[in-house]
Short mmCIF file of C-alpha atoms and ligand atoms in Angstrom, two decimals:
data_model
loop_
_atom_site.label_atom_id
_atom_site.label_comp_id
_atom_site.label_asym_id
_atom_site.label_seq_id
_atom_site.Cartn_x
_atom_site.Cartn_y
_atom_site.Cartn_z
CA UNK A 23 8.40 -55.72 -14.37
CA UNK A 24 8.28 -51.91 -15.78
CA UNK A 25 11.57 -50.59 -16.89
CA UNK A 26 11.57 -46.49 -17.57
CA UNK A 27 14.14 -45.58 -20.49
CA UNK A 28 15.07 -41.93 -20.78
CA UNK A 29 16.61 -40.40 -23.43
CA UNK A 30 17.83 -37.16 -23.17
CA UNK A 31 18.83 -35.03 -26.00
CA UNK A 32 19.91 -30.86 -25.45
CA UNK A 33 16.06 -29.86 -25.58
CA UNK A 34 14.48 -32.82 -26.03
CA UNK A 35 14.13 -35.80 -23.66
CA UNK A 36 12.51 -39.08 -25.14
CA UNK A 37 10.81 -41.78 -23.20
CA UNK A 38 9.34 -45.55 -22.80
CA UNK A 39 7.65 -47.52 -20.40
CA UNK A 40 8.16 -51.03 -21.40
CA UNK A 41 6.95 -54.24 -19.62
CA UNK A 42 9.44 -56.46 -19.95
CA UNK A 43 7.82 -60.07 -19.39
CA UNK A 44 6.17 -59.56 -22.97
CA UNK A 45 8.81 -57.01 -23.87
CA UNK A 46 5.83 -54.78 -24.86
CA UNK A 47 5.68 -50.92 -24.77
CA UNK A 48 3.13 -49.64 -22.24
CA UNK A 49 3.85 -45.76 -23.58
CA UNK A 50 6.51 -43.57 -25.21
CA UNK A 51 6.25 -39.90 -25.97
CA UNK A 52 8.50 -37.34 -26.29
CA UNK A 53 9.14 -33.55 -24.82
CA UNK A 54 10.65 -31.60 -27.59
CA UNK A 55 11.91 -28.00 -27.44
CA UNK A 56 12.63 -27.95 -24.04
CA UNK A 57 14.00 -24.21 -22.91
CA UNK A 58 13.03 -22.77 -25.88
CA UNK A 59 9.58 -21.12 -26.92
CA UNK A 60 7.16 -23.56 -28.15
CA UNK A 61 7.72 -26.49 -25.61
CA UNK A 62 5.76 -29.30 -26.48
CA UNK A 63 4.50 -32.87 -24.64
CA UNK A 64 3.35 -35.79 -27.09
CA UNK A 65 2.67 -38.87 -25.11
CA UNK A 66 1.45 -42.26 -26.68
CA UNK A 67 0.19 -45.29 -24.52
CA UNK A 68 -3.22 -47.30 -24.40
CA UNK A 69 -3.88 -46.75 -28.34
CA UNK A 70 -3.95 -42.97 -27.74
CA UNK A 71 -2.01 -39.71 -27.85
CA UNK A 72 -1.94 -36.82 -25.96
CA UNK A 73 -0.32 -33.50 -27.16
CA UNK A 74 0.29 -30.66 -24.86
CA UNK A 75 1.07 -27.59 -27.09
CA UNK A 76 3.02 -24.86 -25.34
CA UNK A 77 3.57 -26.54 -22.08
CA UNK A 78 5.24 -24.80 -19.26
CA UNK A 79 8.36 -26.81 -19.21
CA UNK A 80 10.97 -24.45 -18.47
CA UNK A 81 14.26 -27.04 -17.70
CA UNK A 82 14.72 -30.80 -18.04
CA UNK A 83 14.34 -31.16 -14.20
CA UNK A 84 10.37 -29.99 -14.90
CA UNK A 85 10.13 -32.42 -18.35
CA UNK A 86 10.87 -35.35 -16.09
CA UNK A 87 8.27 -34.01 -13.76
CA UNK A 88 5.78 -33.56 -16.51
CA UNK A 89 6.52 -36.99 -18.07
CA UNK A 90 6.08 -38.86 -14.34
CA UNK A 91 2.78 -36.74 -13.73
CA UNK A 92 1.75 -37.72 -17.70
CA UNK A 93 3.03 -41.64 -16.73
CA UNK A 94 0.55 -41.52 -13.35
CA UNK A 95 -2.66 -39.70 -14.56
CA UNK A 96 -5.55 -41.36 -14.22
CA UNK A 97 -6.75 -40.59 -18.54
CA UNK A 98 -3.46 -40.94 -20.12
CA UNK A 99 -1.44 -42.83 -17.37
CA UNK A 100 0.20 -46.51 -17.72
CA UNK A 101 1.14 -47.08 -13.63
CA UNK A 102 -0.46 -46.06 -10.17
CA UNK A 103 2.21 -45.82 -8.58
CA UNK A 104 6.20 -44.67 -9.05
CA UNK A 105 6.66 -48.20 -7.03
CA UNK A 106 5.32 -50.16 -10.43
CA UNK A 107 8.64 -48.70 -12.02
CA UNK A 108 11.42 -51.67 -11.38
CA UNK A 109 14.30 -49.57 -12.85
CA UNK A 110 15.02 -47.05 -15.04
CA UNK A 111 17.51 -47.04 -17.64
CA UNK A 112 19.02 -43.68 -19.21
CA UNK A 113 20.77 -43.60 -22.96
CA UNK A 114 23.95 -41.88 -21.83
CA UNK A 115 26.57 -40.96 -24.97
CA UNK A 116 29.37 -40.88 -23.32
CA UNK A 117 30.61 -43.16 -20.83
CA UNK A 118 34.73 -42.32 -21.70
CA UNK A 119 37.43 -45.23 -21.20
CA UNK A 120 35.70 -46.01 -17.99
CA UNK A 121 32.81 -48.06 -18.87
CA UNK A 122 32.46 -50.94 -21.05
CA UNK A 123 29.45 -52.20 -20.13
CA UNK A 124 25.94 -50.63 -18.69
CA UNK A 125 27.19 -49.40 -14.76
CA UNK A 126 24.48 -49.03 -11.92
CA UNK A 127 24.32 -45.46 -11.62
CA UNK A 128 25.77 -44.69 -7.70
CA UNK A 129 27.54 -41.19 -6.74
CA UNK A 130 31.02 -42.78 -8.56
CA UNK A 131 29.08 -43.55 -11.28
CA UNK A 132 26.93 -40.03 -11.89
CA UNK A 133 30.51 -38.74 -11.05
CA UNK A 134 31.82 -40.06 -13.86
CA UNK A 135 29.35 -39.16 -16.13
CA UNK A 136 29.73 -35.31 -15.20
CA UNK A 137 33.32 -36.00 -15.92
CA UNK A 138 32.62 -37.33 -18.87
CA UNK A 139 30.59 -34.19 -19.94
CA UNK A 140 33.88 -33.03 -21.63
CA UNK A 141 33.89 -35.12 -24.11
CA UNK A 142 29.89 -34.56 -24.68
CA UNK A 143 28.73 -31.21 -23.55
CA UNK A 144 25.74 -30.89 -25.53
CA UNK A 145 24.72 -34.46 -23.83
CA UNK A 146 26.12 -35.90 -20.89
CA UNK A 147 25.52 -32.65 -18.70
CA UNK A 148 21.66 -32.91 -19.13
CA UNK A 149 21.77 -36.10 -18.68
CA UNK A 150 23.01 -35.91 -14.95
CA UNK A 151 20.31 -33.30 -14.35
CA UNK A 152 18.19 -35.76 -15.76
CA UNK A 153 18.89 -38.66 -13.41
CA UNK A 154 18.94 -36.27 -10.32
CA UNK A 155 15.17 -35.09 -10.98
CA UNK A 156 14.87 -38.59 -11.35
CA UNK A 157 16.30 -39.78 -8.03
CA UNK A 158 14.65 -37.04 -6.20
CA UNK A 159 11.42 -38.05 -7.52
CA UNK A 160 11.98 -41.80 -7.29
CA UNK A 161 14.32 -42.52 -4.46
CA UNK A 162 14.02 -45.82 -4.27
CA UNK A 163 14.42 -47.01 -7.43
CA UNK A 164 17.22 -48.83 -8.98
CA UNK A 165 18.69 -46.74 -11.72
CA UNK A 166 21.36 -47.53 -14.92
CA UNK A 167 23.35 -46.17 -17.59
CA UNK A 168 23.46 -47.08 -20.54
CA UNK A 169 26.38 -45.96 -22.46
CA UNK A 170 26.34 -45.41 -26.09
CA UNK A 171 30.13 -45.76 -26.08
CA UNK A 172 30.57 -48.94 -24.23
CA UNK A 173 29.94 -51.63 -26.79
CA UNK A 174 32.86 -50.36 -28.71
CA UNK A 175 35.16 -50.03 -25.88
CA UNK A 176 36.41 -53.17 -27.11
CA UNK A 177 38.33 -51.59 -29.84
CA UNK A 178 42.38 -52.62 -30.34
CA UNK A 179 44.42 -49.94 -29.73
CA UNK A 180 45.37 -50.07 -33.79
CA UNK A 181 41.90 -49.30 -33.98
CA UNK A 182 41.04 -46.36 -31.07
CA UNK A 183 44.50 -44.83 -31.73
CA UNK A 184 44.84 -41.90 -33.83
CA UNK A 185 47.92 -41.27 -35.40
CA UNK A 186 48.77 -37.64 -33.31
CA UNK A 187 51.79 -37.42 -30.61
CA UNK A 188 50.71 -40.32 -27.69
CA UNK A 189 50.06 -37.55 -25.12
CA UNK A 190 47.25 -36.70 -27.25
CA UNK A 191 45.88 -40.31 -26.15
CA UNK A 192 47.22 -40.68 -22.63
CA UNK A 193 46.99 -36.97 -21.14
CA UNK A 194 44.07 -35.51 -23.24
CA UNK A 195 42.13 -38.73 -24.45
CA UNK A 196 41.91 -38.13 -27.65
CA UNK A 197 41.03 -41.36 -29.33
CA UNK A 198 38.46 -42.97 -31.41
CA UNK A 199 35.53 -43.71 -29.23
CA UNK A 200 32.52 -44.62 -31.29
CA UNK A 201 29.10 -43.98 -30.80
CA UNK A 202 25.28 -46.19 -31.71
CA UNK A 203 26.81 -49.01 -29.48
CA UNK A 204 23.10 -50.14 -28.26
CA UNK A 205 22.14 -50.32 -31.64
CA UNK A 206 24.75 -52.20 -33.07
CA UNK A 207 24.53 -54.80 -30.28
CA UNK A 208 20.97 -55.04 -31.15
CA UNK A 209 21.85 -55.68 -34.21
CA UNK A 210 24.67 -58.08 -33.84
CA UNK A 211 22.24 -60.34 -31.54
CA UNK A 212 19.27 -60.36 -33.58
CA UNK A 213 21.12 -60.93 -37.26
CA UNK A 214 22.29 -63.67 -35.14
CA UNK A 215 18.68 -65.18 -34.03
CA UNK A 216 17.82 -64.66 -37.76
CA UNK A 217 20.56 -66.41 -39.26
CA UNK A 218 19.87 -69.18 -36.39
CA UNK A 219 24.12 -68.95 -35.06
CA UNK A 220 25.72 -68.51 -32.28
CA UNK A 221 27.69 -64.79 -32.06
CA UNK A 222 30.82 -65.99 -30.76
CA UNK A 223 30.94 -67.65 -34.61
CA UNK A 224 29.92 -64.56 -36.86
CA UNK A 225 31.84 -61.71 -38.68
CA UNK A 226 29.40 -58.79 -39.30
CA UNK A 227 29.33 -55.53 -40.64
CA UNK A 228 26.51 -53.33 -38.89
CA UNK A 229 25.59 -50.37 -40.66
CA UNK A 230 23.09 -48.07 -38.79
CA UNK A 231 22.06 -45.29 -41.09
CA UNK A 232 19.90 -42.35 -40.39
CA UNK A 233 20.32 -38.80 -39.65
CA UNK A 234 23.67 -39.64 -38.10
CA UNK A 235 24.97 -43.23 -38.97
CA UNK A 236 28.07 -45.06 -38.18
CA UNK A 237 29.32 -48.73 -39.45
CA UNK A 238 30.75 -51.14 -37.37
CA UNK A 239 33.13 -54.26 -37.80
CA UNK A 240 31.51 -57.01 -34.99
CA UNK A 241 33.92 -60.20 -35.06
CA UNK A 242 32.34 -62.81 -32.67
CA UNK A 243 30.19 -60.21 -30.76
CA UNK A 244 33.11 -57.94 -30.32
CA UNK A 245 33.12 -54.57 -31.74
CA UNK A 246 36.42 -54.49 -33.64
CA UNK A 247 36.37 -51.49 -35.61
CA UNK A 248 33.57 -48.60 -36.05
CA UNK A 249 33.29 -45.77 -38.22
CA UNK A 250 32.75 -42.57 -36.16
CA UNK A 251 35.49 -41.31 -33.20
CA UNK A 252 36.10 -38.80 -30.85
CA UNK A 253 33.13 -37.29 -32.08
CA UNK A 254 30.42 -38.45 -34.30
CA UNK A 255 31.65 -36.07 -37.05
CA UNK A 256 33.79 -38.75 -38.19
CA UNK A 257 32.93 -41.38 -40.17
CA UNK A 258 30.86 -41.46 -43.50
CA UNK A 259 29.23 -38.42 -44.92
CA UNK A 260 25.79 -38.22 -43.23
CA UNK A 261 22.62 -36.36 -43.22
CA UNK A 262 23.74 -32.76 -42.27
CA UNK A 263 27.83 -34.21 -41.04
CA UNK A 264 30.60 -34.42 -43.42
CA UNK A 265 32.62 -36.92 -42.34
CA UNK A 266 36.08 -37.78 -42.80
CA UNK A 267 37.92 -35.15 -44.50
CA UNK A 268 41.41 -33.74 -44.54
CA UNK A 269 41.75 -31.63 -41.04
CA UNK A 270 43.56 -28.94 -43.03
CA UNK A 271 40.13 -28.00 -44.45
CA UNK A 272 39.33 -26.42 -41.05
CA UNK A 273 42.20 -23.76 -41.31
CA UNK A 274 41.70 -23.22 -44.91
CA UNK A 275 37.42 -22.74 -44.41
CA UNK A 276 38.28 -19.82 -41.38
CA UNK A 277 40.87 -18.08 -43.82
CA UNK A 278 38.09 -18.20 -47.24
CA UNK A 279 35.08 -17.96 -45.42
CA UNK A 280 36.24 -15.33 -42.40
CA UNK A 281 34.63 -17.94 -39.95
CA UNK A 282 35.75 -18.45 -35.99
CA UNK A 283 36.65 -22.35 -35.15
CA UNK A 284 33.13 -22.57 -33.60
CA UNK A 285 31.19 -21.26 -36.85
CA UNK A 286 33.27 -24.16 -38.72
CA UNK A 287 32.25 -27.04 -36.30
CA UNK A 288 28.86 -25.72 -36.62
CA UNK A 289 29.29 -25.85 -40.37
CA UNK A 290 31.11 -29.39 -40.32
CA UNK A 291 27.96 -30.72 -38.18
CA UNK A 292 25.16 -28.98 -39.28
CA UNK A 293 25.82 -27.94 -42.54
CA UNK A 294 27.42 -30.52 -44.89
CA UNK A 295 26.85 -33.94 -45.39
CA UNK A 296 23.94 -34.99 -47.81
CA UNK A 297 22.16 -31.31 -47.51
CA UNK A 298 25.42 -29.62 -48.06
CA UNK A 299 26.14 -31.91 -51.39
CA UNK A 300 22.42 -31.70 -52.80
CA UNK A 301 22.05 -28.05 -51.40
CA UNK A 302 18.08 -29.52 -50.97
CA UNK A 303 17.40 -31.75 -47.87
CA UNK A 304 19.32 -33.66 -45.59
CA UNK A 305 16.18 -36.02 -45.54
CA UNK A 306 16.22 -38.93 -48.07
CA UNK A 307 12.69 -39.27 -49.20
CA UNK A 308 13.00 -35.89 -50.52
CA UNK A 309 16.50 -36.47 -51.87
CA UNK A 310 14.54 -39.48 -53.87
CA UNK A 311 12.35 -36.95 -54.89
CA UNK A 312 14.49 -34.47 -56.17
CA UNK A 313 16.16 -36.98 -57.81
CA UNK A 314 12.69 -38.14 -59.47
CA UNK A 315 12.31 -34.39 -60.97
CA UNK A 316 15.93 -34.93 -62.26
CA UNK A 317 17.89 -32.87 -59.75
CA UNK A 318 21.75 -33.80 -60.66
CA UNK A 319 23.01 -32.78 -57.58
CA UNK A 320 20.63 -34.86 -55.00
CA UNK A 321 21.76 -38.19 -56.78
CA UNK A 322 25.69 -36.90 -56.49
CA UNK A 323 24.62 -36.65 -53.08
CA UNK A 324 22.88 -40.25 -52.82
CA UNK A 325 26.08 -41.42 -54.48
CA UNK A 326 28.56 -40.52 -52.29
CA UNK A 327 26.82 -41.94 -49.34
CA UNK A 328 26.33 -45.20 -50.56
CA UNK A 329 30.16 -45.04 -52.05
CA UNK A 330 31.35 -43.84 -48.71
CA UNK A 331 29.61 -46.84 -46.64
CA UNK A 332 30.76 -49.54 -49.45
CA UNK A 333 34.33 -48.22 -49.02
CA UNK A 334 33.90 -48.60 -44.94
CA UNK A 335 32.40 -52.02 -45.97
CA UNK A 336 35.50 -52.97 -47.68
CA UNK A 337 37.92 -52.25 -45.10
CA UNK A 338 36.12 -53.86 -42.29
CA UNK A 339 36.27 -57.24 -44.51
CA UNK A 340 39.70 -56.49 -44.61
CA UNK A 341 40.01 -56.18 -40.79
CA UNK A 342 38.23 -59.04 -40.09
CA UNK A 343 39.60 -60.82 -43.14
CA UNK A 344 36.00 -62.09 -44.38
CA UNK A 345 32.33 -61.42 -43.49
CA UNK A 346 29.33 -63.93 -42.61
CA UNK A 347 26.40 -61.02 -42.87
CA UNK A 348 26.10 -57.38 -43.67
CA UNK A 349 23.51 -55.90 -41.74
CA UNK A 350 21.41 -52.68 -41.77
CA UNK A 351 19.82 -50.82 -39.66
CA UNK A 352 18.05 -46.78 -38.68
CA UNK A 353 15.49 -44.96 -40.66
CA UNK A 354 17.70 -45.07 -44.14
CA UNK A 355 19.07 -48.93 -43.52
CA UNK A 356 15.34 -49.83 -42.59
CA UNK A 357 13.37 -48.20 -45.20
CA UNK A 358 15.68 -47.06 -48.30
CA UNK A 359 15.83 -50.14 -50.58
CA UNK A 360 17.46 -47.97 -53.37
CA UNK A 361 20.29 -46.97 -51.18
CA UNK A 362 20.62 -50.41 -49.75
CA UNK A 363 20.85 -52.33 -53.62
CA UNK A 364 23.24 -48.57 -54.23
CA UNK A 365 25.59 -50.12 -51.54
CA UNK A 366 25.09 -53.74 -52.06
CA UNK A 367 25.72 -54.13 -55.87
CA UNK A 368 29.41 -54.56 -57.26
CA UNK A 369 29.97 -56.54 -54.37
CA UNK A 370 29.73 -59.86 -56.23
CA UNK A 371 34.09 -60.58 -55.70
CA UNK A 372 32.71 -60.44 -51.93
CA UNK A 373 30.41 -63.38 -52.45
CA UNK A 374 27.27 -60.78 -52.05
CA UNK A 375 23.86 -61.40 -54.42
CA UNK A 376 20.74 -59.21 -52.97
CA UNK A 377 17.55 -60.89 -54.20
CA UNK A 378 15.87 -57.61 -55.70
CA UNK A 379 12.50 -58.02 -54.91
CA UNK A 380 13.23 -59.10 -51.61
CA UNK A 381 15.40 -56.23 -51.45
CA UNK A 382 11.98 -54.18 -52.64
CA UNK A 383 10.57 -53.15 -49.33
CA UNK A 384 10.61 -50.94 -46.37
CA UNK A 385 10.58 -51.37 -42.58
CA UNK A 386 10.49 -55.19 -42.75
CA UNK A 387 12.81 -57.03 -40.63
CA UNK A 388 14.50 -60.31 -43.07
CA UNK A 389 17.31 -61.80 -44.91
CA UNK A 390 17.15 -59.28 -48.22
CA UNK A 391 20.25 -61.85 -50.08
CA UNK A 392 19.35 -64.94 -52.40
CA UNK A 393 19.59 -68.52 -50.71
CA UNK A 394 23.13 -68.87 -52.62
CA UNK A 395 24.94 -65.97 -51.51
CA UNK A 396 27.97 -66.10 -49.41
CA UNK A 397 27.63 -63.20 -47.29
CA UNK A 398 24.24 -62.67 -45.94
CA UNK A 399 22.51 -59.17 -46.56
CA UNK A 400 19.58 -58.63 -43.75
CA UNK A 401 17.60 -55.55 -42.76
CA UNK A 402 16.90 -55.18 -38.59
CA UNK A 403 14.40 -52.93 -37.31
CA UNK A 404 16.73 -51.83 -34.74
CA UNK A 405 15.18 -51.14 -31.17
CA UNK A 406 17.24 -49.12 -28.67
CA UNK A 407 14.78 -48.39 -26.19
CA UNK A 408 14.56 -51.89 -26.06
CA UNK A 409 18.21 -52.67 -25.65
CA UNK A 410 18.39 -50.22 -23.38
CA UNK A 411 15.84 -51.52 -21.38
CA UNK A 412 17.16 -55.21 -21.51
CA UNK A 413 20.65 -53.92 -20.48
CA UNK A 414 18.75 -52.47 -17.70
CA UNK A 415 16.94 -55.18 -15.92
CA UNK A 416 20.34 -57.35 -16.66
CA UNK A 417 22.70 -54.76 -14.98
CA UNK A 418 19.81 -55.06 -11.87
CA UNK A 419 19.28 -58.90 -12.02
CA UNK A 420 23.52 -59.04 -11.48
CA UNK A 421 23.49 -56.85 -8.43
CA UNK A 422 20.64 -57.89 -7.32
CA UNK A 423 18.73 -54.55 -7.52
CA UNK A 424 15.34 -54.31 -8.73
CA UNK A 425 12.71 -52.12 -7.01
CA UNK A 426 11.21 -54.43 -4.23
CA UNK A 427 7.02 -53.37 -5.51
CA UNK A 428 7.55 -54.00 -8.97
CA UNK A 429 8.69 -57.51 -9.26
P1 LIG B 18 18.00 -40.33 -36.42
O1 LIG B 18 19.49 -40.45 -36.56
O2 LIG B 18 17.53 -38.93 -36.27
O3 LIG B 18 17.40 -41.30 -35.42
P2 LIG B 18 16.55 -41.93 -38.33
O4 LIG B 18 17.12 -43.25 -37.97
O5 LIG B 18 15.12 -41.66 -37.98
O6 LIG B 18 17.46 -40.75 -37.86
O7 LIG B 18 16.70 -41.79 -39.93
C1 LIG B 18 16.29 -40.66 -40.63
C2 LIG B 18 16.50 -40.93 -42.12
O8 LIG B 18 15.75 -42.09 -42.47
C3 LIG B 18 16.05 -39.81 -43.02
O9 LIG B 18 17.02 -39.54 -44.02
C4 LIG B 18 14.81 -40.38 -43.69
O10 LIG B 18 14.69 -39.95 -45.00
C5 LIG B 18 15.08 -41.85 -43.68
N1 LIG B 18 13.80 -42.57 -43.75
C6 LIG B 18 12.90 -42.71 -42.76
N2 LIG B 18 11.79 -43.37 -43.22
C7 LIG B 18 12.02 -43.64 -44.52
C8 LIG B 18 11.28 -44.28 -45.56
N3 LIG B 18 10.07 -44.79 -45.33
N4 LIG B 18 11.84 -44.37 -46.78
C9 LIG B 18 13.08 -43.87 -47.02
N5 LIG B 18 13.83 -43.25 -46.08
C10 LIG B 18 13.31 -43.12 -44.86
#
């Protein structure tokens, strides 16, 4: 069966078709700079890409429109028919206290996703005009949300709470949230295939780490603790965010810098972080190679990443009180070996010895720690499309939902 997984980002909305008996992609692509000038289609499938340059895709209602007509034509297309699509599955970031799992999307449902849209405005809003151009173009079919809040909704309240007034929590719902869930479920179940356990026995730490990244404490396939919040500022210092810091900085940056509240979220989001520290790239290849030419400030940057994610490291052995594995993931977990051994060394009280040359590599899913050490160190090519997709056809299989053509 054919499961459709959208992912829709403020101007961009990402897709897969993926045949799930084999678990193979059929085609992905992407429509980027959607409302603004330049709109662009790239579409991948049968060994081949397409690129539409300027396309007139005005809204995300006519980018799902394009990307169905794309998915049906007879020189790039992967189906015949909308009825060859079983479900579809959408990536939705906020799903609130209401959902802790992936939820069949019915009028409750896309209700509470609009509602939700407070919480995310530059995401969950497009979203629902996502799935509507998707319902009125495929009726029939079965659709779900997946929610990358839900896998932490499992969160103690010592963990969610923030220490404010408790009507910040129970009238405006200000707590930690967390975001990445479907990748650090991923995660959780294939470091356990890998290490050959079952989850319900395993402490691990997941860290997913690219442009935005977020650690998580998993204690027997329950997400305990996780670095970002209410927002995904918090947490570590990342590519453009800054992370944690003191809120009083917020006041103190409008006063110095004459800036409105808006200008310093902007900042905080967009601004800091890795670029902000290196004042060169908020990309880590080039940090690397700024550091290579001997640019001070690029390793200062590199530096406090890695000491940042150690120190999250640390406390989520703590709060699980041990650690079986410590597992990375996303573009810098996957492929940046020299921020990986930056993290991993002085770890040794932990139990932790990384086998260096095993260590040595990039975008290869395996165990990267020596035979003898205690905690595990492993690198997952994380897949959330896929995830996504499985949480999908599961969600359909349990309500017995799947579109009648396509089985
Ligand atoms: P996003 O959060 O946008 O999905 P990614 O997971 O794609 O981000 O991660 C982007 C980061 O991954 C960038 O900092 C980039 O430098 C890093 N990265 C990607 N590929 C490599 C590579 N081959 N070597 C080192 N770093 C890489």
């Amino acid at each position: 069966m054919n499961i459709f997984v959208v992912n829709a980002g403020s101007s961009s909305l990402k897709y897969q078709m993926i045949d799930m008996e084999l678990e193979i992609v059929l085609a992905s692509g992407i429509v980027e700079r959607i409302g603004i000038e330049g709109t662009t289609l790239k579409h991948h499938a049968n060994g081949e890409d397409k690129v539409i340059e300027n396309a007139s895709i005005a809204d995300h209602n006519e980018a799902v429109e394009a990307v169905v007509e794309t998915l049906l034509s007879s020189e790039y297309g992967v189906i015949e028919s909308i009825e060859q699509i079983g479900a579809i599955g959408f990536r939705i970031a906020h799903g609130g206290e209401r959902f802790s799992d992936a939820s069949l999307i019915d009028d409750l449902t896309l209700q509470a996703i609009r509602e939700n849209g407070e919480l995310a405005p530059l995401h969950n809003p497009v979203s629902v005009v996502v799935i509507e151009a998707c319902k009125r173009i495929m009726t029939d079919t079965p659709m779900v949300a997946v929610f990358d809040t839900a896998f932490h909704q499992t969160l103690p309240s010592k963990a969610f709470l923030y220490g404010l007034s408790y009507d910040a929590y129970t009238d405006l719902k200000i707590r930690r949230y967390g975001f990445h869930g479907t990748s650090h479920k991923y995660m959780v179940m294939q470091a356990a295939k890998m290490l050959g356990r079952d989850i319900g026995e395993l402490k691990l730490i997941t860290c997913h780490l690219g442009n935005g990244s977020s650690v998580s404490a998993v204690k027997n396939g329950v997400s305990i603790d996780t670095s970002m919040g209410f927002t995904p500022l918090e947490g570590f210092v990342m590519g453009t965010r800054c992370g944690d810091i003191d809120p009083a900085i917020v006041q103190y940056l409008m006063k110095k810098k004459d800036m409105d509240i808006e200008g310093v979220i902007d900042y905080l989001n967009t601004g800091c972080g890795v670029l902000g520290l290196s004042g060169k790239s908020s990309d880590f290849r080039d940090l690397w190679k700024h550091v290579e030419l001997g640019d001070e400030r690029s390793m200062i940057a590199i530096e406090v990443f890695c000491y940042r994610v150690k120190k999250y490291i640390g406390s989520y052995v703590a709060a699980m009180n041990g650690v079986d594995a410590i597992v990375f993931a996303g573009g810098i977990g996957e492929n940046d070996f020299g921020v990986r051994g930056l993290i991993t060394e002085e770890l040794e009280f932990l139990g932790v010895d990384i086998d260096r040359e095993q260590n040595n590599s990039r975008g290869v899913q395996k165990i990267i720690s020596t035979p003898d050490s205690k905690v595990a160190v492993m690198v997952v090519l994380t897949d959330e499309e896929l995830m996504i997709a499985r949480d999908t056809l599961d969600i359909c299989s349990r309500v017995g939902e799947v579109h009648r053509d396509a089985v």
